[in-house]
CSV table of C-alpha atoms in Angstrom, one decimal:
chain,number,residue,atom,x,y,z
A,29,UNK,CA,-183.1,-70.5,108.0
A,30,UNK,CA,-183.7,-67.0,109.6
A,31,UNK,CA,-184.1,-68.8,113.0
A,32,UNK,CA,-181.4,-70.9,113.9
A,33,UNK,CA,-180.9,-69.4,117.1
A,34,UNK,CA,-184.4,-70.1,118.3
A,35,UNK,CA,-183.9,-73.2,116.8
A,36,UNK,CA,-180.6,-74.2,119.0
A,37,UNK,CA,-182.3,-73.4,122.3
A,38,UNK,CA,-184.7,-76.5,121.4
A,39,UNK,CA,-182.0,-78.9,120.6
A,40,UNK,CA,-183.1,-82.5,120.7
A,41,UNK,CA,-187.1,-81.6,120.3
A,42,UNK,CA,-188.0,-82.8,116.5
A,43,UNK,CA,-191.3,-81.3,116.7
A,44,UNK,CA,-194.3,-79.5,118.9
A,45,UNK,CA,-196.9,-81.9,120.3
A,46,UNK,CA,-200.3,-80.8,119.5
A,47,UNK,CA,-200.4,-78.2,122.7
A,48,UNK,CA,-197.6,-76.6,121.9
A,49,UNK,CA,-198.5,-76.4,118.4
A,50,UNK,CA,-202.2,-74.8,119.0
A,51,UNK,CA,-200.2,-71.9,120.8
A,52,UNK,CA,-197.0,-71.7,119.2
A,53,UNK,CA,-198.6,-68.8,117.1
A,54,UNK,CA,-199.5,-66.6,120.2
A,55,UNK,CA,-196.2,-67.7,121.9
A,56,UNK,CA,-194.0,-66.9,119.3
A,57,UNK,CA,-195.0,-64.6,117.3
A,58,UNK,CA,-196.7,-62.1,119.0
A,59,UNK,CA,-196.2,-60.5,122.5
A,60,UNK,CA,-199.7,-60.9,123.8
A,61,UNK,CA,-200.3,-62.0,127.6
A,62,UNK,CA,-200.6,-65.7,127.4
A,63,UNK,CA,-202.3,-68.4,129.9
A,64,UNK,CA,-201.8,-71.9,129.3
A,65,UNK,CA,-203.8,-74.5,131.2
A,66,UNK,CA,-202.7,-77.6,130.4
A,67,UNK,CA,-202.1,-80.9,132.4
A,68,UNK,CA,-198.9,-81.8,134.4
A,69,UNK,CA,-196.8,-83.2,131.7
A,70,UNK,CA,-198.2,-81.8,128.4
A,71,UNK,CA,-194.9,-80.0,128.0
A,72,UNK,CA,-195.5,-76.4,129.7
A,73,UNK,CA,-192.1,-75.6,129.7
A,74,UNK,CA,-191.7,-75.5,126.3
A,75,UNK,CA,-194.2,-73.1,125.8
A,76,UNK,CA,-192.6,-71.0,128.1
A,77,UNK,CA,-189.0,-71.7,126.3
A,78,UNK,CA,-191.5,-71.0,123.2
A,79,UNK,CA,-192.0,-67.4,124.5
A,80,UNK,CA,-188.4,-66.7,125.9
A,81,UNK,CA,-186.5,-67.1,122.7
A,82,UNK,CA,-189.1,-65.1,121.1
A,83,UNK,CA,-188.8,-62.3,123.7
A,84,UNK,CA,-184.7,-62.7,123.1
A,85,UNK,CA,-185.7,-62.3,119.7
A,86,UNK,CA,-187.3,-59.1,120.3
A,87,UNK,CA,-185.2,-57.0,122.1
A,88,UNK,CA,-182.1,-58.0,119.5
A,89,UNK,CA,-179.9,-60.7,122.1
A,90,UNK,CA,-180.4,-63.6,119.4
A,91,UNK,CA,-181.0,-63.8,115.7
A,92,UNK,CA,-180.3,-61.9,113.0
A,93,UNK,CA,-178.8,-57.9,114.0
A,94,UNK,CA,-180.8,-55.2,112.8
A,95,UNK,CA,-184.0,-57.4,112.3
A,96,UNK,CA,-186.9,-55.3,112.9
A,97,UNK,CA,-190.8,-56.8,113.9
A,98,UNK,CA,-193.0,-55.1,112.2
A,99,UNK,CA,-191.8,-51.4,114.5
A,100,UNK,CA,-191.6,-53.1,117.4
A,101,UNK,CA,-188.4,-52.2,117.4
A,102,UNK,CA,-189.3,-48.9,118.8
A,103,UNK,CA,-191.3,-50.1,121.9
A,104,UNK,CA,-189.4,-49.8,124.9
A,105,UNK,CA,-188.9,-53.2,126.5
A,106,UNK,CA,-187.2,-54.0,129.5
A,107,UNK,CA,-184.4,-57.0,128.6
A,108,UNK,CA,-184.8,-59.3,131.4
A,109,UNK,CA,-187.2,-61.9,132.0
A,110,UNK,CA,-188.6,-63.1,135.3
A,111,UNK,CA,-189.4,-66.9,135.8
A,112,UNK,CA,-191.5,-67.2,138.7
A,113,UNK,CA,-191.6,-70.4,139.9
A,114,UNK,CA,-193.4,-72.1,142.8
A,115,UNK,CA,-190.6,-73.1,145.5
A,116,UNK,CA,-187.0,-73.3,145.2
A,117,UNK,CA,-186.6,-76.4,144.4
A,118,UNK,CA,-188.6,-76.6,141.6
A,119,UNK,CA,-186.3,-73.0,140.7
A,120,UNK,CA,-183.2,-74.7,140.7
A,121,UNK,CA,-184.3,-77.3,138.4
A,122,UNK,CA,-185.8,-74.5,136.0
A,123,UNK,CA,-182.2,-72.7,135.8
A,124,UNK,CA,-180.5,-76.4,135.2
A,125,UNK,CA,-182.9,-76.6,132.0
A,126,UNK,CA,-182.5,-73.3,130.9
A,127,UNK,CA,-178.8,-72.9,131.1
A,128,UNK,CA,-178.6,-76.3,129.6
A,129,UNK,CA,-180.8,-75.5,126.7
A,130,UNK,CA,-179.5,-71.6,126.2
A,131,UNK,CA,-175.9,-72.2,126.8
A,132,UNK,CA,-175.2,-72.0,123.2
A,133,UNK,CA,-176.2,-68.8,123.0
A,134,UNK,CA,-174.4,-66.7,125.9
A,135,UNK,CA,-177.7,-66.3,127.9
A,136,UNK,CA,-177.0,-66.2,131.4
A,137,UNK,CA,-179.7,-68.0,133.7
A,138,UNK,CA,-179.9,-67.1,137.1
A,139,UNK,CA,-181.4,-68.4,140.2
A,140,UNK,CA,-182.9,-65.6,143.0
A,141,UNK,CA,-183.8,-67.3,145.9
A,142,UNK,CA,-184.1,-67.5,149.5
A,143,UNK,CA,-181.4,-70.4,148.5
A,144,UNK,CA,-178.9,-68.2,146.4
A,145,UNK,CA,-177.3,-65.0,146.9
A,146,UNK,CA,-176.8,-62.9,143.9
A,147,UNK,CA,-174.7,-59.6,144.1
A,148,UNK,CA,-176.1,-56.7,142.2
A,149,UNK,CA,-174.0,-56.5,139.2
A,150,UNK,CA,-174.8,-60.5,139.1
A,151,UNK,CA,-178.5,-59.7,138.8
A,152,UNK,CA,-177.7,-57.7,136.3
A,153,UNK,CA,-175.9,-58.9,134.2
A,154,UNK,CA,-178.3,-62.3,134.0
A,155,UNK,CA,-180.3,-62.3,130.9
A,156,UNK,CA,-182.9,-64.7,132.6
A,157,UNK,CA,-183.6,-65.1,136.5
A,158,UNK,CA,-185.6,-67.4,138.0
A,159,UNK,CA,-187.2,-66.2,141.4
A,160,UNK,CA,-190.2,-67.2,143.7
A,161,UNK,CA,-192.8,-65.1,144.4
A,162,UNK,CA,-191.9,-64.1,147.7
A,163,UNK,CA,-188.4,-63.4,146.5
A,164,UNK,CA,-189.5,-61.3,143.5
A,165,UNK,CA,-192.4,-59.7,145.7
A,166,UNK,CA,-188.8,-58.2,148.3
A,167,UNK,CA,-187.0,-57.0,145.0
A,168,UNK,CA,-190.0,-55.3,143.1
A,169,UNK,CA,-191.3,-53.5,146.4
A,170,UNK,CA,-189.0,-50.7,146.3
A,171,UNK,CA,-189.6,-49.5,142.7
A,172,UNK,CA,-187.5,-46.6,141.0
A,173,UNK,CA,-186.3,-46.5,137.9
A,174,UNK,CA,-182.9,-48.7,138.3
A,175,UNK,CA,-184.3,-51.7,140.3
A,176,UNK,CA,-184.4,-55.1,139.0
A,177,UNK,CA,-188.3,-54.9,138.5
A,178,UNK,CA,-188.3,-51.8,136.1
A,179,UNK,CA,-185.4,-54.1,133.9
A,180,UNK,CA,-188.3,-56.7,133.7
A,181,UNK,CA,-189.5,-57.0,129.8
A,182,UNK,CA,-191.0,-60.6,129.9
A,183,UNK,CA,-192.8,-62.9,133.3
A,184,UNK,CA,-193.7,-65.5,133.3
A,185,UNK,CA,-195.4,-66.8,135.7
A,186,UNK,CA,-195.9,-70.9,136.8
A,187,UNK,CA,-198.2,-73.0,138.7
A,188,UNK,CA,-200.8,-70.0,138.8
A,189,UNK,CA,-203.0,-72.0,140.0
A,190,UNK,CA,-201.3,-71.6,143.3
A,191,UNK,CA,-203.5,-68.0,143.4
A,192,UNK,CA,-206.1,-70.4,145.2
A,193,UNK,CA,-203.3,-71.1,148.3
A,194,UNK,CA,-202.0,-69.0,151.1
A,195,UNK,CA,-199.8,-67.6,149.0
A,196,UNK,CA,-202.0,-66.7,146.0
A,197,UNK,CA,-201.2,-63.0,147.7
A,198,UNK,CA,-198.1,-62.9,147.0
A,199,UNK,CA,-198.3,-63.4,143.5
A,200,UNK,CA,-201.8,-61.3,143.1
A,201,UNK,CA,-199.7,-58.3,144.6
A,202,UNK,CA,-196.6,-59.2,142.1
A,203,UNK,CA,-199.0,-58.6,139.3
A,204,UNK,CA,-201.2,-55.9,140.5
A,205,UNK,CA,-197.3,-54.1,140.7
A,206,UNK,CA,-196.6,-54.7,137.4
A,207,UNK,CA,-199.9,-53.4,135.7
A,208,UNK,CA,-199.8,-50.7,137.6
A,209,UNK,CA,-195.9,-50.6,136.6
A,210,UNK,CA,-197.0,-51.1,132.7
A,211,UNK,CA,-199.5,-47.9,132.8
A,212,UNK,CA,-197.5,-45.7,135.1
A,213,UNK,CA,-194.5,-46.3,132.6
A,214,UNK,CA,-196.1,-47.0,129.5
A,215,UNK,CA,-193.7,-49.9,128.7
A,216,UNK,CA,-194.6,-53.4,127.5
A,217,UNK,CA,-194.4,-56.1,129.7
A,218,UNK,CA,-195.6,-59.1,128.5
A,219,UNK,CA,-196.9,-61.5,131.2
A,220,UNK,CA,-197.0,-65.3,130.6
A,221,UNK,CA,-199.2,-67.9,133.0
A,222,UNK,CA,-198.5,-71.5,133.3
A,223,UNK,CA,-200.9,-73.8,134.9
A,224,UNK,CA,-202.4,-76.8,135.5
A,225,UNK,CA,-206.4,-77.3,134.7
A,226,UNK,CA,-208.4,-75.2,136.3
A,227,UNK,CA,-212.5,-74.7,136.6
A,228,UNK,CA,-212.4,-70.9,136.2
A,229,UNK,CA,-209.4,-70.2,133.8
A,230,UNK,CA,-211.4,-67.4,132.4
A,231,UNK,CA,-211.6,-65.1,135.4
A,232,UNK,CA,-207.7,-66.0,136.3
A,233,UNK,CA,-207.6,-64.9,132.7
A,234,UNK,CA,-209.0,-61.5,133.2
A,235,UNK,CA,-206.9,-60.8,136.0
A,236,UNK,CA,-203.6,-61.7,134.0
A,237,UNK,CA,-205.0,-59.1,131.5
A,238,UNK,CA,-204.9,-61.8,128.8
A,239,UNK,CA,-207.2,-61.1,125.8
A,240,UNK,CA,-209.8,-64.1,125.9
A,241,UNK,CA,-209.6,-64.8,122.1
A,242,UNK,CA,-205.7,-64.4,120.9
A,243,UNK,CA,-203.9,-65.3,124.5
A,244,UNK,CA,-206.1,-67.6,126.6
A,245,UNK,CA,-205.7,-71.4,125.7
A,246,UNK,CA,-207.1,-74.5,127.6
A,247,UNK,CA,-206.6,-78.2,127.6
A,248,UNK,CA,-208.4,-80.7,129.2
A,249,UNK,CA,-207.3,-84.1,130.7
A,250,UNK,CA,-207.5,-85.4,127.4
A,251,UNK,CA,-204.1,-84.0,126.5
A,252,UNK,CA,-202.2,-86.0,129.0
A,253,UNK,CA,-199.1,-87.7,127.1
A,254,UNK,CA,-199.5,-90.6,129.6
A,255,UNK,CA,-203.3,-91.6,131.0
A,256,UNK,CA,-203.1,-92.0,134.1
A,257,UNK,CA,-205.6,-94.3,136.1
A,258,UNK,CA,-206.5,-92.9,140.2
A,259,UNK,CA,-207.8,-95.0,142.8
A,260,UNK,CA,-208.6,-94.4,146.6
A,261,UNK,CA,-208.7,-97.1,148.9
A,262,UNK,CA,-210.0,-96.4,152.3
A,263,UNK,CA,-208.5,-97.7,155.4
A,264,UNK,CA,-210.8,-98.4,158.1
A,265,UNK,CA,-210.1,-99.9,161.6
A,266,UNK,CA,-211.6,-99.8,164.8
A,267,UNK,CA,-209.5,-98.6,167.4
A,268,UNK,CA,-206.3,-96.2,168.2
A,269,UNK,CA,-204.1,-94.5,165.7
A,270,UNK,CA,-201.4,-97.0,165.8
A,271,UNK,CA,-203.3,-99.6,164.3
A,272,UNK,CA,-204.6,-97.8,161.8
A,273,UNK,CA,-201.1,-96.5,160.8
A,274,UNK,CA,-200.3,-100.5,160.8
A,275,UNK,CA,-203.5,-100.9,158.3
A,276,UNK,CA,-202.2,-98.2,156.2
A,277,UNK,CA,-199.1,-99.4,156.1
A,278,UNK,CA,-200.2,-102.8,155.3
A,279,UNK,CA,-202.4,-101.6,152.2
A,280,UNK,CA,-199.3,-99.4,150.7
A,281,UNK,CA,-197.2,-102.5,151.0
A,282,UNK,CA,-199.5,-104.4,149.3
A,283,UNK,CA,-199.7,-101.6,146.5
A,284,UNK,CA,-196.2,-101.2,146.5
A,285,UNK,CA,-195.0,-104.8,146.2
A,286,UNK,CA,-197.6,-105.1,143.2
A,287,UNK,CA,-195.9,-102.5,141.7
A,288,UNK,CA,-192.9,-103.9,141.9
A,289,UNK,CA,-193.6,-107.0,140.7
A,290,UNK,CA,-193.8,-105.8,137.2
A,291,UNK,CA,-190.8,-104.4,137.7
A,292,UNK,CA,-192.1,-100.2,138.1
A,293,UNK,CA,-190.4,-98.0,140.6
A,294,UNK,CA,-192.5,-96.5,143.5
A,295,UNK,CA,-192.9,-93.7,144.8
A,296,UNK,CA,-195.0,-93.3,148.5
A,297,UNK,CA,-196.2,-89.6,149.7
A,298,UNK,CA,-196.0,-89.7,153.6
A,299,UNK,CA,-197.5,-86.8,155.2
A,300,UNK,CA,-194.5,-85.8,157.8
A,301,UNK,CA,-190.6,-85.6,157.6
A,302,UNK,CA,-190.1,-88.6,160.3
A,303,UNK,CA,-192.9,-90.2,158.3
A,304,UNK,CA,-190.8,-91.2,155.5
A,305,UNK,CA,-188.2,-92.5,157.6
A,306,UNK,CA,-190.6,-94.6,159.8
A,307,UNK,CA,-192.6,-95.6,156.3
A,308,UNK,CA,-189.7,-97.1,154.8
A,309,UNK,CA,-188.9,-99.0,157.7
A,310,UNK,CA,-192.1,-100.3,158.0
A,311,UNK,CA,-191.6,-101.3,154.2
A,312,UNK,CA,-188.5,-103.2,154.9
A,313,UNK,CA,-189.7,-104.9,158.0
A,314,UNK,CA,-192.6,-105.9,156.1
A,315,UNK,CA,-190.7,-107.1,153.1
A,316,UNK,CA,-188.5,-109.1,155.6
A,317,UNK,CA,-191.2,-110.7,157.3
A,318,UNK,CA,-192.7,-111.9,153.6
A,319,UNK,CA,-189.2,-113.2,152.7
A,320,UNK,CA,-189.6,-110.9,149.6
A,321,UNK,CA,-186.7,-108.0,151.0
A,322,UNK,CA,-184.1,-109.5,148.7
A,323,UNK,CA,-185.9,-110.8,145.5
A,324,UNK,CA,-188.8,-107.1,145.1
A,325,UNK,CA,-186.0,-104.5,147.1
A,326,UNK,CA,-182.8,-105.1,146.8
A,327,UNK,CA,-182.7,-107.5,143.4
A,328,UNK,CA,-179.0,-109.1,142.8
A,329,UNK,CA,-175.9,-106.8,143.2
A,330,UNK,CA,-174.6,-108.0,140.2
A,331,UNK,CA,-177.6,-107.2,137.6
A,332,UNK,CA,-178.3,-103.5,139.3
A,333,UNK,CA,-175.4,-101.5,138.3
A,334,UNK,CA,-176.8,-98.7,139.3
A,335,UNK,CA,-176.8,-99.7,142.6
A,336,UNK,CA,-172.8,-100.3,142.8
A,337,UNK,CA,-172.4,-96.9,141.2
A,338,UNK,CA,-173.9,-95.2,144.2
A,339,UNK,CA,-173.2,-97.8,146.5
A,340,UNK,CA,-170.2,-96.1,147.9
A,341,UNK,CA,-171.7,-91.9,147.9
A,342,UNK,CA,-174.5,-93.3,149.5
A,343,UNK,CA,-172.3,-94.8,152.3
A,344,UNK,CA,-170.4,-91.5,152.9
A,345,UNK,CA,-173.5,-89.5,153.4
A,346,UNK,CA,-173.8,-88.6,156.8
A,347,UNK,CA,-177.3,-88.9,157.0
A,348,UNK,CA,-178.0,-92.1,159.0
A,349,UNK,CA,-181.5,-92.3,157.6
A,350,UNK,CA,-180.2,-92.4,153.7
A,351,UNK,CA,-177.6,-94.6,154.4
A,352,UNK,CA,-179.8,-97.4,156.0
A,353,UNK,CA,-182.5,-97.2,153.5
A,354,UNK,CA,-180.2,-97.6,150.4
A,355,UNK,CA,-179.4,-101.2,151.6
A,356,UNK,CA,-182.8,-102.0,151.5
A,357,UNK,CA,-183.5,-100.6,148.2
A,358,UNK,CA,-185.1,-97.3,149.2
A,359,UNK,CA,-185.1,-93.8,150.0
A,360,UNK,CA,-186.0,-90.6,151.4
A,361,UNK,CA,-186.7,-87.6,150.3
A,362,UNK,CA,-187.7,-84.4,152.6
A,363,UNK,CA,-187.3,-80.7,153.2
A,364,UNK,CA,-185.0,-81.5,156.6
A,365,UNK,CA,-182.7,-82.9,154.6
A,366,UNK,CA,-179.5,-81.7,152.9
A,367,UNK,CA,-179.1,-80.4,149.6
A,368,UNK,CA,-176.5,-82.5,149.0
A,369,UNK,CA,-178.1,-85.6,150.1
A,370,UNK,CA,-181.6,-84.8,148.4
A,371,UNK,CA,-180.1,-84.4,145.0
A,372,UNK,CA,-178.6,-87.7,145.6
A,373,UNK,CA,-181.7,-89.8,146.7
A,374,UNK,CA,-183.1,-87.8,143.4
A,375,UNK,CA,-180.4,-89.1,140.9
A,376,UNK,CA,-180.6,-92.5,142.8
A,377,UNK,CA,-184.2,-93.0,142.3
A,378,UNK,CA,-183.8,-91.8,138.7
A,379,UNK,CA,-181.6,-94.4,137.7
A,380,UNK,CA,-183.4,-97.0,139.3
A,381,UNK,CA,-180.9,-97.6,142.5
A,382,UNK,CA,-183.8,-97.2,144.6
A,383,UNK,CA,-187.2,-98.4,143.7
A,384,UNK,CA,-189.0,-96.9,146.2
A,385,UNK,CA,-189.1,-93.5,147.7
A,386,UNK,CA,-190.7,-92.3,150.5
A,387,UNK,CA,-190.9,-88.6,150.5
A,388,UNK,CA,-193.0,-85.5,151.3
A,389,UNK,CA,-195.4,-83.4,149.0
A,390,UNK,CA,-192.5,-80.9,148.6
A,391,UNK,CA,-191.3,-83.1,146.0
A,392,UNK,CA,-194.5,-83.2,144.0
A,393,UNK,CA,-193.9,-79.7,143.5
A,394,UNK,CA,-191.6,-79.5,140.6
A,395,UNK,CA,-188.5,-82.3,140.2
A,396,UNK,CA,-189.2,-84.1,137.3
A,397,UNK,CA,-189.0,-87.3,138.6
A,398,UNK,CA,-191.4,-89.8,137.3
A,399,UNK,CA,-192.8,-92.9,138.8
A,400,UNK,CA,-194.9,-95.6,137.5
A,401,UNK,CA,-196.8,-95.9,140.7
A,402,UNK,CA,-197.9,-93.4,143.5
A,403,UNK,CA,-199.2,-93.8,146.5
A,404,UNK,CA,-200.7,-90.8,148.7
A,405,UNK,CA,-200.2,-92.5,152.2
A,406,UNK,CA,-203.3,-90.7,154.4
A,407,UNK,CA,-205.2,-87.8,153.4
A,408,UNK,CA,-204.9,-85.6,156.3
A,409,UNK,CA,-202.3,-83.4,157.0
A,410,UNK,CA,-201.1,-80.8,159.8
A,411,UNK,CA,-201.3,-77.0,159.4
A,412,UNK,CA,-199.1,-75.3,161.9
A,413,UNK,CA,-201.3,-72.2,161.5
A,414,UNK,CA,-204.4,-74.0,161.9
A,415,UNK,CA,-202.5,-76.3,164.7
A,416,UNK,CA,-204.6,-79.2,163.8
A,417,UNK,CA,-204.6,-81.6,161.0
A,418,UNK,CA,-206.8,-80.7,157.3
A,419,UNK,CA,-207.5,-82.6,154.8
A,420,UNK,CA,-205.4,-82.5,151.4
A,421,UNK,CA,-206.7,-80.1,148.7
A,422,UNK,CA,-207.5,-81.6,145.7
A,423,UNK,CA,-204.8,-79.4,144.1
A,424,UNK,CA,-201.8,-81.0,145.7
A,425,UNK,CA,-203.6,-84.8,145.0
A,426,UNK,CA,-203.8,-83.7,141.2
A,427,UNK,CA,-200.3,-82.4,141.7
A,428,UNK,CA,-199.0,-85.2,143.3
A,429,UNK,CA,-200.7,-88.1,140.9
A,430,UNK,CA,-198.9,-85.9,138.2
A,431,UNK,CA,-196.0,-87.3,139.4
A,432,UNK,CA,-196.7,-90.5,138.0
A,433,UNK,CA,-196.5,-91.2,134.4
A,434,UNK,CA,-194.6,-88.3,132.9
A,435,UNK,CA,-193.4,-89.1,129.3
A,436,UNK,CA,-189.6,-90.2,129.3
């Protein structure tokens, strides 16, 4: 009908699940400041997709010409939109989904990161950036009326929940600089929050400026597509550090060849970069000594076609680590590591080349790659700043166990 260009930017979805359903009025159809709480995996990024065609909509880029909401064709709204997401690699897979998805209708996705450079006229021309808070923080500092930030019509904002971290400054400043931007300006600038459950959504709502009745909408665990079961087994040993790293690493193999057994892939959260090397050697020797390397790892050459279709890339890369680890059946995945060879371990582990990856909680953070089984190997883990090992916040556990069972 009327909407087919909304409609092309959700090709392949038949329908809303429930969640997206309960907000699609708000989302689409009016420009109210939303925030959505909702668990990893309910589908946030549709609701976000939900609220960017309809802002497309809005200022006149898709859909029919000359359509006219209700006289809000008079408002002045900045064209852009700002997707503000967590860390740049969760960034970079946004503007793969984007483009993907908006490709068909001549909307130009960029990423603006610490990662990519963009040129002015680049910047400008993008209908749709995707940024990190620090990165948007740098351009929006310097106002004036040409800068990127007064171009700004629609933000939205994930992970808000991150406003309990470090960096929850950054972000508070980024919004305090719109409002202020909104009234000094009188434009409208419609701000969108994304974020997992939180205890006091309400007050998170009142700083977003969201009205508590049309815009604020929360879901408990209940609306998980895939429930998802937590356990914690505690490691104790007398003694030095070493053997209770050989404990640990005793227990995870013992969770991790379970897993395997019923034929799920794995994925192991190690707490340092040199721990996920050292992790999935200690797998392997392990494995070895049980006799079960060949038969739970490695499986036959010839049934795991996945595993010839990388076998050769995976011998090219120059990182030693990767290469020894894919004979075995795993990999690694940190922030030390290439670009190159990260996306590689990603799309190995995704097609089931690798059946167990041993990587840091950067990854937890945003790429969509779901596991059966996760393990959270040790609960403490060292803060430069503080020079001395914490313990993991809950956050990043519920962020990390989000991991596992995402809906394929």
């Amino acid at each position: 009908g009327a909407d087919t260009d909304e409609r092309a930017a959700f090709e392949g979805t038949k329908s809303l699940n429930p969640m997206q359903s309960a907000v699609f009025e708000s989302a689409f159809t009016t420009r109210e400041n939303l925030l959505v709480c909702a668990p990893t995996g309910a589908g946030k990024t549709n609701v976000a997709m939900l609220t960017v065609t309809a802002h497309l909509r809005d200022v006149g880029l898709i859909g029919q010409s000359g359509y006219d909401s209700d006289g809000l064709g008079e408002l002045s709204i900045g064209q852009k939109i700002v997707y503000i997401a967590p860390m740049k690699a969760l960034a970079q897979e946004v503007v793969e989904k984007f483009s993907s998805k908006l490709k068909c209708l001549g909307i130009i996705v960029r990423e603006l990161t610490g990662d990519m450079q963009l040129s002015r006229a680049e910047a400008e021309a993008a209908n749709i950036l995707v940024t990190t808070p620090e990165k948007w923080d740098v351009v929006t500092r310097k106002g004036g009326d040409g800068s990127l930030g007064s171009t700004c019509g629609l933000l939205i904002i994930d992970e808000v929940h991150l406003l309990a971290d470090e960096r929850g400054a950054v972000i508070e400043s980024v919004v305090a600089r719109l409002h202020r931007f909104v009234e000094s300006s009188q434009r409208n600038v419609r701000i969108v929050g994304l974020s997992a459950t939180l205890p006091n959504y309400e007050d998170v709502a009142k700083f977003l400026r969201v009205d508590k009745r049309k815009g604020l909408f929360f879901f408990g665990p209940e609306h998980r597509p895939v429930p998802l079961q937590q356990t914690f087994i505690g490691v104790t040993s007398g003694g030095n550090r070493f053997q209770r790293e050989k404990k640990m690493d005793d227990v995870c193999y013992e969770v991790v060849s379970d897993a395997l057994r019923q034929g799920y892939q794995c994925m192991v959260f190690v707490h340092s970069r040199k721990g996920t090397g050292t992790t999935a050697r200690a797998l392997a020797e392990r494995a070895a000594f049980e006799g079960e390397l060949d038969a739970l790892f490695t499986g036959d050459s010839e049934e795991n076609e996945a595993r010839a279709k990388y076998a050769d890339r995976a011998e090219k890369s120059r990182n030693k680590e990767l290469r020894e680890h894919f004979r075995n059946g795993m990999g690694v995945h940190h922030a030390g590591m290439l670009r190159n060879d990260r996306r590689l371990t990603e799309q190995m582990f995704n097609d089931g080349a690798i059946v167990v990856l041993c990587c840091t909680a950067t990854l937890a953070w945003g790429i969509n790659l779901p596991a059966h089984t996760v393990v959270i190997k040790g609960t403490d883990v060292y803060m430069p700043e503080k020079g001395k090992n914490v313990d993991l916040s809950i956050l990043d556990v519920q962020q990390i166990f989000g991991r596992a069972g995402r809906p394929q």
